[in-house]
mmCIF file of C-alpha atoms and ligand atoms in Angstrom:
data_model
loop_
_atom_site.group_PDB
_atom_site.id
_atom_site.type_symbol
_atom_site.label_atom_id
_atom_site.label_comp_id
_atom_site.label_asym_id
_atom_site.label_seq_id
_atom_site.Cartn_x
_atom_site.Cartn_y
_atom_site.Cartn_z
ATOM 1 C CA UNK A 1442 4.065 -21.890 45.292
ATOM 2 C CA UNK A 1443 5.271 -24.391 43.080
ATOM 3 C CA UNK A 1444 9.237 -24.220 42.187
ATOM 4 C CA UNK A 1445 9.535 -24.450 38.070
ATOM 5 C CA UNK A 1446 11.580 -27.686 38.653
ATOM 6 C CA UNK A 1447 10.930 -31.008 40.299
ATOM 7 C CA UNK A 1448 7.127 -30.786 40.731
ATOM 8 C CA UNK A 1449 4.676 -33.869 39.596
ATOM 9 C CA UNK A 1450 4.234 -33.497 35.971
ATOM 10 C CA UNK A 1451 0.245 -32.686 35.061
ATOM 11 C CA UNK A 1452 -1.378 -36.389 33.473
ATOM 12 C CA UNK A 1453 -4.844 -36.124 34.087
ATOM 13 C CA UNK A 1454 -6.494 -34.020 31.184
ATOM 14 C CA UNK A 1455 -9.974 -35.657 31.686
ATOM 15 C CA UNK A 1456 -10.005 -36.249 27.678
ATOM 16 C CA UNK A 1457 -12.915 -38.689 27.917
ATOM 17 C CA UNK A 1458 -15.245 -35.476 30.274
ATOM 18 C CA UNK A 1459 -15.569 -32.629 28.159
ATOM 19 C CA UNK A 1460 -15.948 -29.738 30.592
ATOM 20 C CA UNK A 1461 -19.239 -28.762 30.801
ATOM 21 C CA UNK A 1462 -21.183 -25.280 29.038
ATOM 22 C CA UNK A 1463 -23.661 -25.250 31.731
ATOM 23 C CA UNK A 1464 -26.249 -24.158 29.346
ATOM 24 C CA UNK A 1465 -24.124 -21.679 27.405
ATOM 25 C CA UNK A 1466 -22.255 -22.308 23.653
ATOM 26 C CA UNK A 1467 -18.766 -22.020 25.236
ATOM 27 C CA UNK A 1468 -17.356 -23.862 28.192
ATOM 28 C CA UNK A 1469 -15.817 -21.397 30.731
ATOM 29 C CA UNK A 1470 -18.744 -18.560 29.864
ATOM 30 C CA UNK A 1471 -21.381 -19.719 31.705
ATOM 31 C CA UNK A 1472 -21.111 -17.477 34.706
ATOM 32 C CA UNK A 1473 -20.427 -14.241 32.395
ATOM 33 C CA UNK A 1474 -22.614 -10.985 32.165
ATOM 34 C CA UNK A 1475 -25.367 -10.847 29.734
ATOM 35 C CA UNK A 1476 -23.286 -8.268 27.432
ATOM 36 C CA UNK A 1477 -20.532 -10.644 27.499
ATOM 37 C CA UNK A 1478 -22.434 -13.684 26.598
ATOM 38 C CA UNK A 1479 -24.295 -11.530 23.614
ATOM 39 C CA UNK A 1480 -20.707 -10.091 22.533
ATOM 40 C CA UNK A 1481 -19.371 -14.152 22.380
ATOM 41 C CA UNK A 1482 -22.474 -15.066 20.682
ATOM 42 C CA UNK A 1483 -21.664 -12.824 17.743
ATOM 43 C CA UNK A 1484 -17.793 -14.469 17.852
ATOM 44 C CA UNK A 1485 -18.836 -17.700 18.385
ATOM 45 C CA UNK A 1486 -21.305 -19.021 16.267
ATOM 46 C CA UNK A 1487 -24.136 -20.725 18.864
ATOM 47 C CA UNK A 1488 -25.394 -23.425 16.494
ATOM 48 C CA UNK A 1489 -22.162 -24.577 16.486
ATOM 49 C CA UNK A 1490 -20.082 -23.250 19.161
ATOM 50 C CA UNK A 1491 -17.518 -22.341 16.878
ATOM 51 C CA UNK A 1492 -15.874 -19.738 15.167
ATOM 52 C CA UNK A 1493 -13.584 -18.577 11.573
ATOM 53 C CA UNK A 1494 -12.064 -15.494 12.723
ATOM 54 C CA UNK A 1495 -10.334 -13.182 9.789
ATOM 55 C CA UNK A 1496 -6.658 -12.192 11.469
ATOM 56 C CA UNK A 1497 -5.381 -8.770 9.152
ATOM 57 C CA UNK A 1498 -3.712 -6.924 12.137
ATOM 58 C CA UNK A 1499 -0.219 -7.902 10.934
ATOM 59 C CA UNK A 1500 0.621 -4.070 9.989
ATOM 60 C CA UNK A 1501 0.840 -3.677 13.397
ATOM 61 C CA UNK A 1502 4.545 -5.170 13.833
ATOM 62 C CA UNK A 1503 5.353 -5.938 10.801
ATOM 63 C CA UNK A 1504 3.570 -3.552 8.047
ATOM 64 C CA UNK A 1505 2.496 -4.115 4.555
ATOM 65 C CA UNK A 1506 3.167 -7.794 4.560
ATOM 66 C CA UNK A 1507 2.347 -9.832 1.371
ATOM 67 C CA UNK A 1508 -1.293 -10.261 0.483
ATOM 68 C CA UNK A 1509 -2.250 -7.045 2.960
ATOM 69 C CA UNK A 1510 -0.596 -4.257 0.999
ATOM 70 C CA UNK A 1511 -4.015 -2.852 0.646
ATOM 71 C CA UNK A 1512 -6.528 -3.910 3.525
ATOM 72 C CA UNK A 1513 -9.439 -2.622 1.235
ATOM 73 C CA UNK A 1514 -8.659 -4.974 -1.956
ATOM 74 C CA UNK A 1515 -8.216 -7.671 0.296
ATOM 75 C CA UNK A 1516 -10.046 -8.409 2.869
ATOM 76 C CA UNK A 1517 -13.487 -6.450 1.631
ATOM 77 C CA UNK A 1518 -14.187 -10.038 -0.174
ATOM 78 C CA UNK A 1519 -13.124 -12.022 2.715
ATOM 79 C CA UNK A 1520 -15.188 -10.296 5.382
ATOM 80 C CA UNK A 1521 -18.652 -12.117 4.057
ATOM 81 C CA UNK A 1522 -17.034 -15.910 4.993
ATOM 82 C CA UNK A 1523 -16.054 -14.943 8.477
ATOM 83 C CA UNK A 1524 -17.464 -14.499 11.510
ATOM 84 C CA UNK A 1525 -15.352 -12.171 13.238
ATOM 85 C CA UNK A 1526 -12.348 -9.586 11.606
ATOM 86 C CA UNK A 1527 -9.700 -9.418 13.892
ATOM 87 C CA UNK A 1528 -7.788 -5.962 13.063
ATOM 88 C CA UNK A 1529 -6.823 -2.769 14.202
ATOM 89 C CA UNK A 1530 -8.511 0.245 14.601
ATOM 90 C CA UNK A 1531 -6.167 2.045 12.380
ATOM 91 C CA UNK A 1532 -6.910 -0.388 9.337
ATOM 92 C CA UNK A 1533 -10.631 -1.216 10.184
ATOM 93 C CA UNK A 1534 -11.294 2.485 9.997
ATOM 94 C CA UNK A 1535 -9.422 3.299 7.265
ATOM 95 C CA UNK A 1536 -10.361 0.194 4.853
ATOM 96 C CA UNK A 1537 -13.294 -1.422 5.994
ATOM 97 C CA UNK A 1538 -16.577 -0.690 5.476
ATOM 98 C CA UNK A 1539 -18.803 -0.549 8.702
ATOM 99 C CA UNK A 1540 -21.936 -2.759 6.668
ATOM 100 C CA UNK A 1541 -19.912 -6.209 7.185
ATOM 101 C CA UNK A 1542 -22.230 -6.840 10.364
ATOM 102 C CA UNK A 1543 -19.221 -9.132 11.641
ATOM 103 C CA UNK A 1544 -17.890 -9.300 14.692
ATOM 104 C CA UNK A 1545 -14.753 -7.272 15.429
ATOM 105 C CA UNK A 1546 -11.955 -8.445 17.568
ATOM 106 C CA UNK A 1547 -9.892 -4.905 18.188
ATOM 107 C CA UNK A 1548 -6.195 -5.498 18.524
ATOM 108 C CA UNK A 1549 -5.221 -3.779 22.347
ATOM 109 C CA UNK A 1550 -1.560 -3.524 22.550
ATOM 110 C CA UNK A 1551 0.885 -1.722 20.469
ATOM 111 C CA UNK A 1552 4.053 -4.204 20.784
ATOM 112 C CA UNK A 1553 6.804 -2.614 18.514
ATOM 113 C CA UNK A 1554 7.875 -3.836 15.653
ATOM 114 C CA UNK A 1555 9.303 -6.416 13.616
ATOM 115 C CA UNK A 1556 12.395 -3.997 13.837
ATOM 116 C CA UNK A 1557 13.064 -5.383 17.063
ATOM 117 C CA UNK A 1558 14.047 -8.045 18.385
ATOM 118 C CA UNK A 1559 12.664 -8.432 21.648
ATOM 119 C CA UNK A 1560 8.650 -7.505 21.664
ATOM 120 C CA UNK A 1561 7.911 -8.301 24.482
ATOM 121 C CA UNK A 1562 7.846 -4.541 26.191
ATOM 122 C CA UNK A 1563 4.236 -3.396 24.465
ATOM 123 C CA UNK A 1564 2.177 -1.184 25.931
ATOM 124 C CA UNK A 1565 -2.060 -1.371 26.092
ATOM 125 C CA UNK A 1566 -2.850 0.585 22.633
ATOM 126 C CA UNK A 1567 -6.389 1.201 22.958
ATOM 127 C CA UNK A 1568 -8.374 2.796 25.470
ATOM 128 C CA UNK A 1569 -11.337 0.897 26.213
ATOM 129 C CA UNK A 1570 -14.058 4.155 24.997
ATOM 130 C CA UNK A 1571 -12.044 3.786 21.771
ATOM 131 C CA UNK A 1572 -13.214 -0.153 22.063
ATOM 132 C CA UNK A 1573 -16.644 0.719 22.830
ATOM 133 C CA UNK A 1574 -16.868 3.320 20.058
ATOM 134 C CA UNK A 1575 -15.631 0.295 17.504
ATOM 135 C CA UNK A 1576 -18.202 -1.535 18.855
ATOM 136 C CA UNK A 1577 -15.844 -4.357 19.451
ATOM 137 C CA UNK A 1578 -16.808 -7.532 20.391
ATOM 138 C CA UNK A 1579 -13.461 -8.489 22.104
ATOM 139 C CA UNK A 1580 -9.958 -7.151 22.639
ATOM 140 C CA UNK A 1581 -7.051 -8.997 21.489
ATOM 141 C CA UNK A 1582 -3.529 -8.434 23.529
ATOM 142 C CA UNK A 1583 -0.248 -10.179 22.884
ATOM 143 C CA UNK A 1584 0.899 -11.951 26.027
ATOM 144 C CA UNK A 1585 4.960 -12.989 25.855
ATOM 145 C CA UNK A 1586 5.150 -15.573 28.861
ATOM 146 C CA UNK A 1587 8.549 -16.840 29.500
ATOM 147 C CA UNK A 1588 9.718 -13.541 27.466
ATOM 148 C CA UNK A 1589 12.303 -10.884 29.338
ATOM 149 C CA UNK A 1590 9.124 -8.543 29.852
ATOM 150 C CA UNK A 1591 6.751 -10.893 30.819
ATOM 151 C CA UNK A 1592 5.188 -9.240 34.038
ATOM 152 C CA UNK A 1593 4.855 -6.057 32.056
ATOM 153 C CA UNK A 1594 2.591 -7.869 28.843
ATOM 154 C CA UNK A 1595 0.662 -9.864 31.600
ATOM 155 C CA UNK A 1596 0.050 -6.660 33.385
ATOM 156 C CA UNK A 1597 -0.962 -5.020 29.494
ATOM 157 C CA UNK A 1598 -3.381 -8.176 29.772
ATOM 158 C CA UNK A 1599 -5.156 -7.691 33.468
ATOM 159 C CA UNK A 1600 -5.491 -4.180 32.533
ATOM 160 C CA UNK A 1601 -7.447 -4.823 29.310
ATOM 161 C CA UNK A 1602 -9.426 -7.564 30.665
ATOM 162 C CA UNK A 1603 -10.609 -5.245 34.236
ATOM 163 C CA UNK A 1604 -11.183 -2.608 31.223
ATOM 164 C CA UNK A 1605 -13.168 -4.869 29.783
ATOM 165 C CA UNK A 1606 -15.169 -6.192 32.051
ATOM 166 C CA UNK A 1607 -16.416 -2.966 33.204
ATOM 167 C CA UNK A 1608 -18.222 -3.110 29.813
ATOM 168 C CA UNK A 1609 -19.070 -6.864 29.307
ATOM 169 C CA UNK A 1610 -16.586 -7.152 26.408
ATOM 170 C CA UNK A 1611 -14.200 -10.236 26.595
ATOM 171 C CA UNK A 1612 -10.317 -10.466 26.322
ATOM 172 C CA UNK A 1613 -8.582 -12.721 23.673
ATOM 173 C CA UNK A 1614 -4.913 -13.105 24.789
ATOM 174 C CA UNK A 1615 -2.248 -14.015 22.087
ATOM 175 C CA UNK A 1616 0.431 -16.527 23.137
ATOM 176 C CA UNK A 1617 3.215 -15.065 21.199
ATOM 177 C CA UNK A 1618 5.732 -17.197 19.777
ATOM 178 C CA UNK A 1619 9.337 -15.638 19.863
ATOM 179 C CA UNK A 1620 13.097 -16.516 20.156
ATOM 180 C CA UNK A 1621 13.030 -16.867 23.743
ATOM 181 C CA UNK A 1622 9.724 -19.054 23.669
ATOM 182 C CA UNK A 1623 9.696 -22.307 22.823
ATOM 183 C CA UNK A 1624 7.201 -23.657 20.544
ATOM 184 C CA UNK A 1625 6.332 -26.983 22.433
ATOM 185 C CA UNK A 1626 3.475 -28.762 23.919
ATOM 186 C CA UNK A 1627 4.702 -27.835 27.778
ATOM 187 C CA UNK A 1628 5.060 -24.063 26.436
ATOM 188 C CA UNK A 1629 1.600 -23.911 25.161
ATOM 189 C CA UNK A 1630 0.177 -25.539 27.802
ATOM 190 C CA UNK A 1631 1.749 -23.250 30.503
ATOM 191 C CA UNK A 1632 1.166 -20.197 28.772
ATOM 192 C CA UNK A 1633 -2.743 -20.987 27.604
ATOM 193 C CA UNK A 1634 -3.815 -21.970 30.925
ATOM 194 C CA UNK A 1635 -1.966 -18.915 32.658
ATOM 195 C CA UNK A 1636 -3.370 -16.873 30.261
ATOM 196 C CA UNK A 1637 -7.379 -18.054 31.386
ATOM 197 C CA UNK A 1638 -6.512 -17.988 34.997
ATOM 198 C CA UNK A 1639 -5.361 -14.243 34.957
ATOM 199 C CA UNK A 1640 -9.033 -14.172 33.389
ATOM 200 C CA UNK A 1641 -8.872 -14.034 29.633
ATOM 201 C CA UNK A 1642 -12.095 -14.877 27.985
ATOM 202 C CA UNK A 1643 -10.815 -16.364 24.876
ATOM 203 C CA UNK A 1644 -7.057 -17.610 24.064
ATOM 204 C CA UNK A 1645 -5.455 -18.004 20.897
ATOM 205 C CA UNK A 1646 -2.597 -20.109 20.358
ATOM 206 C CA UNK A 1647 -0.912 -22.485 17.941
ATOM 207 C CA UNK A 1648 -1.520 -26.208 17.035
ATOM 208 C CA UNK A 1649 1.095 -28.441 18.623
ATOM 209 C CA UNK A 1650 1.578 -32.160 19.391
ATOM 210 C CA UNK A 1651 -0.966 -33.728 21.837
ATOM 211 C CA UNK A 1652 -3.197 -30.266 21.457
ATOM 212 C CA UNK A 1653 -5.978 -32.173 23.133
ATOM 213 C CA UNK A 1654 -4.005 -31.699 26.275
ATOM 214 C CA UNK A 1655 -3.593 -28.224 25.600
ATOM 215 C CA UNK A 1656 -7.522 -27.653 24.890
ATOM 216 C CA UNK A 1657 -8.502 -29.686 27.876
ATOM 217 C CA UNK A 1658 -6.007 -27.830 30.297
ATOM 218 C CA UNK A 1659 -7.417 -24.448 29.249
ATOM 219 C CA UNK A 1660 -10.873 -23.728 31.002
ATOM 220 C CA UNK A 1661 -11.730 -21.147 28.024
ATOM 221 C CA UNK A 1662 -11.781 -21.441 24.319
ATOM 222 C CA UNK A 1663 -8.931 -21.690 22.175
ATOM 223 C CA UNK A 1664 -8.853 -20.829 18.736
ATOM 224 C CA UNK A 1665 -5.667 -21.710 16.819
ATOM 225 C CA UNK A 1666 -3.415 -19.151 14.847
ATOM 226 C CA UNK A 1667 -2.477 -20.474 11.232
ATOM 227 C CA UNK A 1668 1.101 -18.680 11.367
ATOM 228 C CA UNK A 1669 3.678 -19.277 8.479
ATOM 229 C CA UNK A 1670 1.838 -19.734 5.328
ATOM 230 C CA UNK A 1671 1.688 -23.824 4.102
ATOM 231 C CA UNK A 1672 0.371 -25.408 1.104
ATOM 232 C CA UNK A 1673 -3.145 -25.410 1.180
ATOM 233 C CA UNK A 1674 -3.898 -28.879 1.756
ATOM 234 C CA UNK A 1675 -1.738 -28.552 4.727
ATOM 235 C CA UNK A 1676 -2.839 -25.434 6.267
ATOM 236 C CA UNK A 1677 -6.780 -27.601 6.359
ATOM 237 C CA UNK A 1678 -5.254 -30.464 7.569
ATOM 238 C CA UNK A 1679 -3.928 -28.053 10.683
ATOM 239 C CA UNK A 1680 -7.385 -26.528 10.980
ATOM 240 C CA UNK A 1681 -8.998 -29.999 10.946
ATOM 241 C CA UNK A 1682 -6.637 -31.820 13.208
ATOM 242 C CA UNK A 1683 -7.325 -28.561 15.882
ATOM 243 C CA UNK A 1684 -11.127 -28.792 15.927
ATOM 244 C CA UNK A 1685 -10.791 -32.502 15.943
ATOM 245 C CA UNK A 1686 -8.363 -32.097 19.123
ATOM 246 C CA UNK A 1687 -10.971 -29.490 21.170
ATOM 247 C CA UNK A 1688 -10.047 -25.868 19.272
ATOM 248 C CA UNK A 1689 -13.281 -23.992 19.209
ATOM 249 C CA UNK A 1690 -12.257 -22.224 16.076
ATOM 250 C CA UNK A 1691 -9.569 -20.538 13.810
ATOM 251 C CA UNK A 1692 -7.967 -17.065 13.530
ATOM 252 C CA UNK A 1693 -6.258 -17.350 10.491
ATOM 253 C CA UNK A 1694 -4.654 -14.303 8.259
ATOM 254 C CA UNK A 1695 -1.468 -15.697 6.393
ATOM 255 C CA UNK A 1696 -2.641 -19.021 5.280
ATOM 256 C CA UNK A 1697 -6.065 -17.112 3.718
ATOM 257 C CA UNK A 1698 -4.901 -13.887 2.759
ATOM 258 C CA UNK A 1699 -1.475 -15.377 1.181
ATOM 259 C CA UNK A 1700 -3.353 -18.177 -0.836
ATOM 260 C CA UNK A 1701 -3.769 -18.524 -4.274
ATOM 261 C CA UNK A 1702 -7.475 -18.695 -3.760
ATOM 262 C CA UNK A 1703 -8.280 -16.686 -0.256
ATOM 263 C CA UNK A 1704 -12.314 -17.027 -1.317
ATOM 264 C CA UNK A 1705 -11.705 -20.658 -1.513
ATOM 265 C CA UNK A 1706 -9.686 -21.104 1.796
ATOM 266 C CA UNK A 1707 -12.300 -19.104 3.350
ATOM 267 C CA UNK A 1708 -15.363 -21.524 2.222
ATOM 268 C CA UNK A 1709 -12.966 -24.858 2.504
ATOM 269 C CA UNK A 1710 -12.461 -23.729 6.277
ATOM 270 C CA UNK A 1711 -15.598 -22.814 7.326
ATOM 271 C CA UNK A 1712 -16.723 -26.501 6.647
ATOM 272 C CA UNK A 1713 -14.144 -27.434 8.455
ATOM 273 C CA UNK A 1714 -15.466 -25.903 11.351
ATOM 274 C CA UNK A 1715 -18.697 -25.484 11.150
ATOM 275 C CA UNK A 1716 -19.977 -28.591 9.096
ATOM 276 C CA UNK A 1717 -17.569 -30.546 10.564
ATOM 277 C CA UNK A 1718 -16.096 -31.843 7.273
ATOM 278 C CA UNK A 1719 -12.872 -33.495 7.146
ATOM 279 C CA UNK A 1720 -9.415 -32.705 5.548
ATOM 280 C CA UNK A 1721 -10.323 -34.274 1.894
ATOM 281 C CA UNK A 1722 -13.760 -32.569 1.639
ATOM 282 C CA UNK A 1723 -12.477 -29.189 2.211
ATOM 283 C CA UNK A 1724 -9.481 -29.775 -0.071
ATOM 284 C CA UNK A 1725 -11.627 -30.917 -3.144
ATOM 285 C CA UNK A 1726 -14.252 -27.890 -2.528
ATOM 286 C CA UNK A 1727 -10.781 -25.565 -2.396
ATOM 287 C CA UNK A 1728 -10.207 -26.592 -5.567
ATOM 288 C CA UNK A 1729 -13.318 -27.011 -6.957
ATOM 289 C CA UNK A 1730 -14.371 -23.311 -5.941
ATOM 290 C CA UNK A 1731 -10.732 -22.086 -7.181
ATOM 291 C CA UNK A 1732 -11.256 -23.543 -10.742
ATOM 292 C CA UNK A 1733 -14.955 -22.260 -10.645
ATOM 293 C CA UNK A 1734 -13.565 -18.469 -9.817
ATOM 294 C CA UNK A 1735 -10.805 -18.420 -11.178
HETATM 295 C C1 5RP B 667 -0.122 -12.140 15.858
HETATM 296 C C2 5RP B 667 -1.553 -12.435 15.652
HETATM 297 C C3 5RP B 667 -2.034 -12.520 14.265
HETATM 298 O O1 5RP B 667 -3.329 -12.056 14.183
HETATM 299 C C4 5RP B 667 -1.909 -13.962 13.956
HETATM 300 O O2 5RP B 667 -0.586 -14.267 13.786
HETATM 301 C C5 5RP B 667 -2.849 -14.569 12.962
HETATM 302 O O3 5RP B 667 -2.364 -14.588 11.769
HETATM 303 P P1 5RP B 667 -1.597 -15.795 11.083
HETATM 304 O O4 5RP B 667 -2.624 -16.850 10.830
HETATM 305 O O5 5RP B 667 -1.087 -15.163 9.838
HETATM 306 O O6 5RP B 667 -0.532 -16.274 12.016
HETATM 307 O O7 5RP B 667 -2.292 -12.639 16.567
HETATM 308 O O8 5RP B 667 0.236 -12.611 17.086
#
């Protein structure tokens, strides 16, 4: 096997050869179960291949962070623009109502807490019946490669996905960001693509510098994180420059639920994605729909 040091660096990302869908919505997929393919369909939208996921599973580690002191206030108006809620089971059952018809990404591991400084030793957190029972269309686990525990949350990840598969419902692993990871282009593109080889369905990740290279590296699809929240105009600029670069979608929580206008976010992103508008048109609808609600 390869030794970390003094091997050819990777060049050839293919950028002008998209990888092909081979008849399905989503590269990578092709070769998946029927279940599976039905479960993506209702993540990933198949007119246009995309996705606006909802992220309000922050409670988890770090619990009632701004804008999600009370699941129920916030997100019941934000469930209608998105196409999948990515939560826990804890806060899904206790605050949202079961009529959404959205798909549900089900947070898997149980990774301590903000307390802490280290994370990296979590544990699988859901047993796949409990998954099933949700009706969940994926399960979400945080994967800390380069971390001190890294074999441990890689093995919290094969276990999911071989749970998982059993029942035709896909894996989306996290690549956590943390003191001991770096937040570069090399980190992201190590950790996505080891992330789809041990056989995640769907990785998230962050934006970085030459993403394209990440997105073209990683035989699945990516959807981007929004972490920290920015100014609005910023936080669409990030979502626009990641589809533009080969993202297949956004699971955002801070940058919606923490804006002045989370209605508005949630409209000026999905034409982002979906429409493929650019940066300026989903800034003026932000604030055109915040001055018409407001
Ligand atoms: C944590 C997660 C969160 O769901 C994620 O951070 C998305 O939320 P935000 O856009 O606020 O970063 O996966 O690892």
């Amino acid at each position: 096997m390869a030794d970390k040091d003094g091997s050819v660096l990777a060049k050839d990302y293919g950028l002008d050869t998209p990888q092909a869908a081979e008849g399905f919505h989503l590269k990578g997929m092709a070769h998946c179960g029927w279940g599976m393919k039905d479960r993506l369909s209702k993540i990933f939208r198949p007119d246009t291949g995309k996705t606006v996921m909802l992220a309000f599973d922050h409670g988890y580690i770090m619990g009632a962070t701004a804008g999600l002191e009370r699941l129920d206030l916030t997100i019941e108006p934000l469930a209608p623009y998105a196409d999948a809620l990515m939560a826990t089971r804890g806060g899904l059952r206790t605050c949202i109502t079961p009529n959404h018809n959205k798909a549900v990404i089900l947070r898997a591991t149980s990774d301590g807490t903000v307390l802490k400084d280290d994370m990296s030793k979590g544990i699988v957190g859901v047993d796949v019946d409990d998954a099933v029972r949700m009706n969940a269309s994926a399960m979400a686990v945080q994967c800390f490669v380069g971390a001190e525990y890294e074999c441990q949350s890689l093995e919290n990840l094969v276990r999911v996905i071989d749970a998982g598969n059993r029942f035709d419902i896909p894996t989306l692993a996290v690549t956590a960001v943390g003191k001991e990871m770096e937040r570069t282009t090399r980190y992201f593109t190590l950790a996505t693509r080891v992330l789809a080889e041990l056989g995640a369905h769907i990785v998230k990740t962050y934006y970085c510098d030459d993403f394209e290279k990440v997105a073209a590296a990683c035989p699945v699809p990516i959807v981007i994180a929004g972490g920290k929240k920015l100014p609005e105009r910023d936080a669409l600029d990030m979502v626009y420059r990641s589809i533009s670069d080969g993202a297949a979608g956004v699971d955002m929580g801070r940058n919606v639920f923490q804006s002045e206008c989370p209605v508005a976010m949630m409209e000026a992103i999905n034409t982002i994605v979906h429409d493929g508008e650019t940066t300026n048109h989903a800034w003026d609808m932000f604030c055109y729909e915040m001055d018409r609600l407001s």
